[in-house]
Amino acid sequence: YAEHDPIRGKTLAQAHGDKFLVVYPPAMPLKTEELDAVAALPYTREPHPMYDPLGGVPAIEEVRFSVIHNRGCFGG
């Protein structure tokens, strides 16, 4: 839980068989200007073409022009 903090979070590593799962702490939140630059990128608002043979993504029209109003967990 505490490792979700970008300032205090530490890298976690857990052994699983002969491998390790590594979870890095989150990046620092973007500044307003940085987030604006991301939002200004030329997104196509189209599903990836790999879904075309499957008939597309049925729910895309519901979310095509959605507005992201929070980052991270909306809960407490």
Coordinates of C-alpha atoms in Angstrom, one line a residue, residues 2-76:
A2 CA 2.7 2.5 1.0
E3 CA 4.8 1.7 -2.1
H4 CA 2.2 3.5 -4.3
D5 CA 3.7 6.8 -3.2
P6 CA 6.1 8.2 -5.8
I7 CA 8.2 9.9 -3.1
R8 CA 8.5 7.2 -0.4
G9 CA 7.7 4.1 -2.5
K10 CA 10.4 1.5 -2.9
T11 CA 11.1 -1.1 -5.6
L12 CA 9.5 -4.5 -4.6
A13 CA 10.8 -7.8 -5.7
Q14 CA 9.2 -11.2 -5.1
A15 CA 10.5 -14.6 -6.0
H16 CA 8.1 -16.9 -7.9
G17 CA 9.7 -20.2 -8.8
D18 CA 12.9 -19.5 -10.7
K19 CA 11.8 -15.9 -11.6
F20 CA 11.2 -12.6 -9.9
L21 CA 8.3 -10.2 -10.1
V22 CA 9.7 -6.6 -9.9
V23 CA 7.4 -3.7 -9.2
Y24 CA 9.0 -0.2 -9.5
P25 CA 7.6 2.8 -7.6
P26 CA 5.3 5.1 -9.6
A27 CA 6.7 8.1 -11.5
M28 CA 6.3 11.5 -10.1
P29 CA 3.0 13.1 -11.2
L30 CA 3.2 15.3 -14.3
K31 CA 3.2 19.0 -14.0
T32 CA 0.3 20.9 -15.5
E33 CA 2.3 21.8 -18.6
E34 CA 3.4 18.2 -19.1
L35 CA -0.1 16.8 -18.8
D36 CA -1.4 19.4 -21.2
A37 CA 1.3 18.4 -23.7
V38 CA 0.2 14.7 -23.4
A39 CA -3.5 15.7 -23.8
A40 CA -2.5 17.7 -26.9
L41 CA -1.0 14.7 -28.8
P42 CA -2.7 13.8 -32.0
Y43 CA -4.7 10.8 -30.7
T44 CA -6.9 9.1 -33.3
R45 CA -9.6 8.1 -30.9
E46 CA -9.9 4.8 -32.9
P47 CA -9.5 1.3 -31.6
H48 CA -6.4 -0.6 -32.7
P49 CA -6.8 -2.1 -36.2
M50 CA -6.2 -5.6 -34.8
Y51 CA -9.9 -5.5 -33.6
D52 CA -11.3 -4.9 -37.1
P53 CA -11.5 -8.6 -38.0
L54 CA -13.5 -9.1 -34.8
G55 CA -16.0 -6.5 -35.9
G56 CA -14.4 -3.6 -33.9
V57 CA -14.9 -2.7 -30.3
P58 CA -18.7 -2.7 -29.5
A59 CA -18.5 -0.1 -26.7
I60 CA -16.2 2.4 -28.4
E61 CA -18.9 4.9 -29.2
E62 CA -19.7 5.1 -25.4
V63 CA -16.2 6.1 -24.6
R64 CA -14.8 7.7 -27.7
F65 CA -15.0 11.3 -26.4
S66 CA -14.8 10.5 -22.7
V67 CA -13.1 13.0 -20.4
I68 CA -10.5 11.7 -17.9
H69 CA -11.3 13.6 -14.7
N70 CA -8.9 11.9 -12.3
R71 CA -5.6 10.1 -12.2
G72 CA -5.0 7.1 -10.1
C73 CA -7.4 5.6 -7.6
F74 CA -10.6 7.7 -7.3
G75 CA -11.3 6.2 -3.9
G76 CA -9.7 7.1 -0.6

